[in-house]
mmCIF file of C-alpha atoms in Angstrom:
data_model
loop_
_atom_site.group_PDB
_atom_site.id
_atom_site.type_symbol
_atom_site.label_atom_id
_atom_site.label_comp_id
_atom_site.label_asym_id
_atom_site.label_seq_id
_atom_site.Cartn_x
_atom_site.Cartn_y
_atom_site.Cartn_z
ATOM 1 C CA ASP D 1 12.091 7.624 0.335
ATOM 2 C CA ILE D 2 8.382 5.981 0.411
ATOM 3 C CA GLN D 3 6.400 6.286 3.562
ATOM 4 C CA LEU D 4 4.281 3.841 4.951
ATOM 5 C CA THR D 5 1.460 4.956 7.653
ATOM 6 C CA GLN D 6 -0.373 2.499 9.381
ATOM 7 C CA SER D 7 -3.729 2.773 11.103
ATOM 8 C CA PRO D 8 -4.400 2.700 13.922
ATOM 9 C CA SER D 9 -0.935 2.574 15.814
ATOM 10 C CA SER D 10 -2.994 0.130 18.595
ATOM 11 C CA VAL D 11 -5.993 -1.410 18.636
ATOM 12 C CA SER D 12 -7.558 -3.006 21.880
ATOM 13 C CA ALA D 13 -9.666 -6.461 20.877
ATOM 14 C CA SER D 14 -11.156 -9.484 22.348
ATOM 15 C CA VAL D 15 -10.443 -13.254 21.227
ATOM 16 C CA GLY D 16 -12.927 -13.853 18.355
ATOM 17 C CA ASP D 17 -12.955 -10.260 17.299
ATOM 18 C CA ARG D 18 -12.015 -9.346 13.557
ATOM 19 C CA VAL D 19 -9.416 -6.917 13.419
ATOM 20 C CA THR D 20 -8.382 -4.747 10.354
ATOM 21 C CA ILE D 21 -5.091 -2.647 10.019
ATOM 22 C CA THR D 22 -4.239 -0.392 6.839
ATOM 23 C CA CYS D 23 -1.051 0.510 5.660
ATOM 24 C CA ARG D 24 -0.984 3.648 3.457
ATOM 25 C CA ALA D 25 2.080 4.276 0.946
ATOM 26 C CA SER D 26 3.081 7.947 -0.023
ATOM 27 C CA GLN D 27 3.194 6.545 -3.659
ATOM 28 C CA GLY D 28 2.024 3.838 -5.518
ATOM 29 C CA ILE D 29 3.812 0.577 -4.991
ATOM 30 C CA SER D 30 1.794 -1.920 -6.683
ATOM 31 C CA SER D 31 1.485 -4.922 -4.836
ATOM 32 C CA TRP D 32 5.056 -4.908 -3.546
ATOM 33 C CA LEU D 33 3.710 -4.948 0.251
ATOM 34 C CA ALA D 34 4.427 -7.632 2.817
ATOM 35 C CA TRP D 35 2.964 -7.877 6.350
ATOM 36 C CA TYR D 36 4.931 -9.065 9.583
ATOM 37 C CA GLN D 37 4.222 -10.037 13.093
ATOM 38 C CA GLN D 38 6.289 -9.567 15.903
ATOM 39 C CA LYS D 39 6.114 -10.517 19.273
ATOM 40 C CA PRO D 40 8.246 -9.365 22.173
ATOM 41 C CA GLY D 41 11.754 -10.412 22.222
ATOM 42 C CA LYS D 42 11.303 -12.359 18.758
ATOM 43 C CA ALA D 43 12.314 -11.719 15.190
ATOM 44 C CA PRO D 44 9.410 -10.476 12.889
ATOM 45 C CA ARG D 45 7.526 -13.407 11.250
ATOM 46 C CA LEU D 46 6.262 -12.838 7.546
ATOM 47 C CA LEU D 47 2.689 -13.412 7.141
ATOM 48 C CA ILE D 48 1.712 -11.908 3.710
ATOM 49 C CA TYR D 49 3.513 -11.030 0.542
ATOM 50 C CA ALA D 50 2.697 -9.559 -2.653
ATOM 51 C CA ALA D 51 -0.195 -7.688 -0.611
ATOM 52 C CA SER D 52 -2.479 -10.897 -0.427
ATOM 53 C CA THR D 53 -0.350 -14.256 -0.649
ATOM 54 C CA LEU D 54 -0.396 -15.799 2.475
ATOM 55 C CA GLN D 55 3.034 -17.097 3.644
ATOM 56 C CA SER D 56 3.205 -21.047 3.856
ATOM 57 C CA GLY D 57 2.236 -22.056 7.395
ATOM 58 C CA VAL D 58 0.365 -19.028 8.224
ATOM 59 C CA PRO D 59 -3.057 -19.684 9.627
ATOM 60 C CA SER D 60 -6.191 -18.769 7.051
ATOM 61 C CA ARG D 61 -7.329 -16.506 9.558
ATOM 62 C CA PHE D 62 -5.122 -13.815 8.266
ATOM 63 C CA SER D 63 -5.401 -12.136 4.992
ATOM 64 C CA GLY D 64 -4.238 -9.323 3.037
ATOM 65 C CA SER D 65 -5.471 -6.895 0.327
ATOM 66 C CA GLY D 66 -5.124 -3.953 -1.681
ATOM 67 C CA SER D 67 -2.594 -2.331 -4.292
ATOM 68 C CA SER D 68 -0.863 0.668 -5.238
ATOM 69 C CA THR D 69 -1.219 3.015 -2.119
ATOM 70 C CA ASP D 70 -3.947 1.434 0.232
ATOM 71 C CA PHE D 71 -3.455 -1.970 1.746
ATOM 72 C CA THR D 72 -5.282 -3.893 4.836
ATOM 73 C CA LEU D 73 -4.425 -7.069 6.978
ATOM 74 C CA THR D 74 -7.536 -8.644 8.356
ATOM 75 C CA ILE D 75 -7.662 -11.241 11.271
ATOM 76 C CA SER D 76 -10.933 -12.736 10.727
ATOM 77 C CA SER D 77 -11.067 -14.211 14.219
ATOM 78 C CA LEU D 78 -8.461 -13.115 16.855
ATOM 79 C CA ARG D 79 -6.876 -15.832 18.873
ATOM 80 C CA PRO D 80 -4.679 -15.495 22.128
ATOM 81 C CA GLU D 81 -1.754 -16.096 20.031
ATOM 82 C CA ASP D 82 -2.353 -12.925 17.758
ATOM 83 C CA PHE D 83 -1.672 -10.519 20.096
ATOM 84 C CA ALA D 84 1.467 -9.054 18.811
ATOM 85 C CA THR D 85 2.640 -6.202 16.708
ATOM 86 C CA TYR D 86 2.176 -5.847 13.022
ATOM 87 C CA TYR D 87 4.390 -4.282 10.273
ATOM 88 C CA CYS D 88 3.813 -3.361 6.834
ATOM 89 C CA GLN D 89 6.704 -3.103 4.476
ATOM 90 C CA GLN D 90 7.436 -2.010 0.912
ATOM 91 C CA ALA D 91 9.819 -3.493 -1.535
ATOM 92 C CA ASN D 92 8.908 -1.484 -4.425
ATOM 93 C CA THR D 93 11.216 0.965 -4.473
ATOM 94 C CA LEU D 94 14.910 1.130 -2.546
ATOM 95 C CA PRO D 95 15.374 2.056 0.326
ATOM 96 C CA TRP D 96 12.869 -0.457 1.607
ATOM 97 C CA THR D 97 10.767 1.204 4.155
ATOM 98 C CA PHE D 98 8.456 -0.326 7.062
ATOM 99 C CA GLY D 99 5.262 1.224 8.593
ATOM 100 C CA GLN D 100 5.471 2.328 12.345
ATOM 101 C CA GLY D 101 3.971 -0.525 13.265
ATOM 102 C CA THR D 102 0.219 -1.602 14.644
ATOM 103 C CA LYS D 103 0.026 -3.196 18.266
ATOM 104 C CA VAL D 104 -2.899 -5.649 18.818
ATOM 105 C CA GLU D 105 -3.384 -5.708 22.610
ATOM 106 C CA MET D 106 -6.270 -7.516 24.672
ATOM 107 C CA LYS D 107 -9.334 -5.702 25.305
ATOM 108 C CA GLN L 1 15.854 -25.679 6.726
ATOM 109 C CA VAL L 2 17.434 -22.525 6.579
ATOM 110 C CA HIS L 3 19.059 -20.944 9.722
ATOM 111 C CA LEU L 4 20.403 -17.412 10.068
ATOM 112 C CA GLN L 5 22.639 -16.578 13.056
ATOM 113 C CA GLU L 6 23.837 -12.849 13.991
ATOM 114 C CA SER L 7 26.849 -12.531 16.073
ATOM 115 C CA GLY L 8 29.084 -9.892 17.205
ATOM 116 C CA PRO L 9 29.925 -8.013 20.333
ATOM 117 C CA GLY L 10 27.102 -6.551 22.126
ATOM 118 C CA LEU L 11 28.939 -3.475 23.026
ATOM 119 C CA ALA L 12 30.450 -0.721 21.087
ATOM 120 C CA LYS L 13 31.696 2.806 22.520
ATOM 121 C CA PRO L 14 30.985 5.912 20.606
ATOM 122 C CA SER L 15 32.631 6.788 17.440
ATOM 123 C CA GLU L 16 33.751 3.407 17.113
ATOM 124 C CA THR L 17 32.839 0.635 14.253
ATOM 125 C CA LEU L 18 29.998 -1.717 14.892
ATOM 126 C CA SER L 19 30.889 -5.089 12.972
ATOM 127 C CA LEU L 20 28.371 -8.123 12.784
ATOM 128 C CA THR L 21 28.415 -11.277 11.110
ATOM 129 C CA CYS L 22 25.269 -13.254 9.833
ATOM 130 C CA THR L 23 26.116 -17.069 9.196
ATOM 131 C CA VAL L 24 23.505 -18.817 6.964
ATOM 132 C CA SER L 25 23.332 -22.234 7.348
ATOM 133 C CA GLY L 26 20.914 -24.932 4.994
ATOM 134 C CA ASP L 27 21.425 -22.682 1.923
ATOM 135 C CA SER L 28 24.088 -20.941 -0.237
ATOM 136 C CA ILE L 29 24.571 -17.333 0.349
ATOM 137 C CA SER L 30 25.736 -17.523 -3.543
ATOM 138 C CA SER L 31 22.185 -18.777 -4.346
ATOM 139 C CA SER L 32 21.299 -16.155 -7.117
ATOM 140 C CA ILE L 33 17.625 -16.430 -6.138
ATOM 141 C CA PHE L 34 18.213 -14.624 -2.628
ATOM 142 C CA SER L 35 19.387 -11.425 -1.526
ATOM 143 C CA TRP L 36 20.479 -10.896 2.057
ATOM 144 C CA ASP L 37 19.266 -7.876 4.111
ATOM 145 C CA TRP L 38 20.218 -6.422 7.590
ATOM 146 C CA ILE L 39 17.553 -4.585 9.728
ATOM 147 C CA ARG L 40 17.755 -3.132 13.008
ATOM 148 C CA GLN L 41 15.073 -2.031 15.718
ATOM 149 C CA PRO L 42 16.034 0.672 18.541
ATOM 150 C CA PRO L 43 14.466 -0.142 21.911
ATOM 151 C CA GLY L 44 10.841 0.061 22.011
ATOM 152 C CA LYS L 45 10.475 1.382 18.285
ATOM 153 C CA GLY L 46 10.023 0.076 14.933
ATOM 154 C CA LEU L 47 11.781 -1.674 12.012
ATOM 155 C CA GLU L 48 14.304 0.059 9.974
ATOM 156 C CA TRP L 49 15.676 -1.067 6.730
ATOM 157 C CA ILE L 50 19.727 -0.898 6.702
ATOM 158 C CA GLY L 51 20.667 -2.452 3.563
ATOM 159 C CA LYS L 52 21.192 -5.485 1.327
ATOM 160 C CA LEU L 53 23.660 -8.027 -0.267
ATOM 161 C CA TYR L 54 22.709 -9.478 -3.682
ATOM 162 C CA SER L 55 24.142 -12.460 -4.953
ATOM 163 C CA SER L 56 26.173 -10.773 -7.478
ATOM 164 C CA GLY L 57 28.139 -9.112 -4.740
ATOM 165 C CA THR L 58 26.380 -5.664 -5.065
ATOM 166 C CA THR L 59 25.417 -3.821 -2.131
ATOM 167 C CA TYR L 60 22.831 -1.158 -1.364
ATOM 168 C CA HIS L 61 22.462 0.761 1.822
ATOM 169 C CA ASN L 62 19.841 2.985 3.267
ATOM 170 C CA PRO L 63 20.880 6.639 2.308
ATOM 171 C CA SER L 64 19.524 7.770 5.777
ATOM 172 C CA LEU L 65 22.965 6.079 7.418
ATOM 173 C CA LYS L 66 24.904 8.297 4.890
ATOM 174 C CA SER L 67 28.152 6.602 4.046
ATOM 175 C CA ARG L 68 28.684 4.808 7.642
ATOM 176 C CA VAL L 69 27.467 1.313 6.151
ATOM 177 C CA THR L 70 29.488 -1.357 4.819
ATOM 178 C CA ILE L 71 27.929 -4.699 3.950
ATOM 179 C CA SER L 72 30.384 -7.530 2.634
ATOM 180 C CA VAL L 73 30.327 -11.156 1.909
ATOM 181 C CA ASP L 74 32.420 -14.060 2.902
ATOM 182 C CA THR L 75 31.022 -17.138 0.853
ATOM 183 C CA SER L 76 33.743 -19.310 2.044
ATOM 184 C CA GLN L 77 32.204 -19.223 5.377
ATOM 185 C CA ASN L 78 28.724 -18.651 4.118
ATOM 186 C CA GLN L 79 28.374 -15.389 5.996
ATOM 187 C CA PHE L 80 27.758 -11.877 5.427
ATOM 188 C CA SER L 81 28.400 -8.953 7.559
ATOM 189 C CA LEU L 82 27.607 -5.522 8.642
ATOM 190 C CA LYS L 83 30.149 -2.648 9.344
ATOM 191 C CA LEU L 84 28.817 0.744 10.710
ATOM 192 C CA SER L 85 31.009 3.395 11.484
ATOM 193 C CA SER L 86 31.181 6.514 13.908
ATOM 194 C CA VAL L 87 28.345 4.769 15.882
ATOM 195 C CA THR L 88 26.223 6.861 18.454
ATOM 196 C CA ALA L 89 23.690 5.966 21.055
ATOM 197 C CA ALA L 90 21.317 6.102 18.424
ATOM 198 C CA ASP L 91 22.663 3.012 16.854
ATOM 199 C CA THR L 92 21.853 1.032 19.894
ATOM 200 C CA ALA L 93 19.360 -1.349 18.528
ATOM 201 C CA VAL L 94 18.686 -5.305 17.806
ATOM 202 C CA TYR L 95 20.216 -5.956 14.851
ATOM 203 C CA TYR L 96 18.806 -8.922 12.293
ATOM 204 C CA CYS L 97 19.740 -10.379 9.242
ATOM 205 C CA ALA L 98 16.972 -11.752 6.680
ATOM 206 C CA ARG L 99 16.731 -13.954 3.698
ATOM 207 C CA VAL L 100 14.861 -12.204 0.720
ATOM 208 C CA PRO L 101 13.911 -14.329 -2.304
ATOM 209 C CA GLY L 102 13.451 -12.952 -5.564
ATOM 210 C CA GLY L 103 13.400 -9.297 -5.853
ATOM 211 C CA GLY L 104 11.417 -8.358 -2.696
ATOM 212 C CA GLU L 105 7.987 -9.448 -4.001
ATOM 213 C CA PHE L 106 8.186 -12.451 -1.824
ATOM 214 C CA GLY L 107 8.677 -10.458 1.643
ATOM 215 C CA MET L 108 11.857 -11.400 4.078
ATOM 216 C CA ASP L 109 10.868 -14.853 4.706
ATOM 217 C CA VAL L 110 13.726 -16.174 7.116
ATOM 218 C CA TRP L 111 15.192 -14.059 9.907
ATOM 219 C CA GLY L 112 17.832 -14.698 12.371
ATOM 220 C CA GLN L 113 16.903 -14.372 16.079
ATOM 221 C CA GLY L 114 18.536 -10.889 16.546
ATOM 222 C CA THR L 115 21.493 -9.422 18.268
ATOM 223 C CA THR L 116 21.440 -6.680 20.416
ATOM 224 C CA VAL L 117 24.230 -3.844 20.442
ATOM 225 C CA THR L 118 24.369 -1.169 23.031
ATOM 226 C CA VAL L 119 26.379 1.721 22.212
ATOM 227 C CA SER L 120 27.941 3.300 25.354
#
C-alpha cells in the first residue's frame, strides 16, 4: 500500500496566518492526490483534486501543489471557518489511502 | 443536486455481520462516469478507505479488511451496500459512502453524512 505522511500533525495558527501542510507519498503517485477538510461531526469536504485543482465552490485562499511524492496544501490567509482537520488522499493505486490528518487549531 | 444517505443498524454484536446501505438521489448509480466508495473513521482517528463499486458491478475492497467485506448494488433502488462480517470492537466507526467521478483523479466529490456503528 502507498503510505501518505502528513506534516505537521497539528498546527496552531491565528486568523490571517498563512498555513502550509505537506503530504509525502511512499512512492510516486503522479498528480493523483486530493485534499479534504473535515470539521467535527461532519463528513469530509473535497477541497482540491489532481494535486492542484480547486473544487468548485472552494475559496481561492486554498491552493495545492506538488507531484510524484511531495505535495502541499496552503491556506493563504486563515479564516475562522478554516479551523479543522485536513487529510490528503491518493487515488493512484488501489487500495486508496489517506494521510493521518493535520489539525489546524486556534493559537 | 446529488445526495447520499447511509442507513443501517447503529449497533452490532461481536462476530456478527454489519450491514449498511447508501441511497443515492439526484444521480443514477448505474452511470458509467462514477464509482461509489465506502470509507470509515474510528472514533478520534483518521479516515480508512474500505472499498468501491464500479458502474460495471465490479467491486474492490481494501485487503487490510481481508475477506470480510462485501459490496453490492441494487440498481432498482439506486442503492449500494456494505457488509462487513465477523466484526469486532475495532470496527466501531463512522461509516461514510461517497461518489467518485472518473477514475479517482477528481477526488471523492460528494459524501453522505455518515452513520455511526458501534460493535458491542
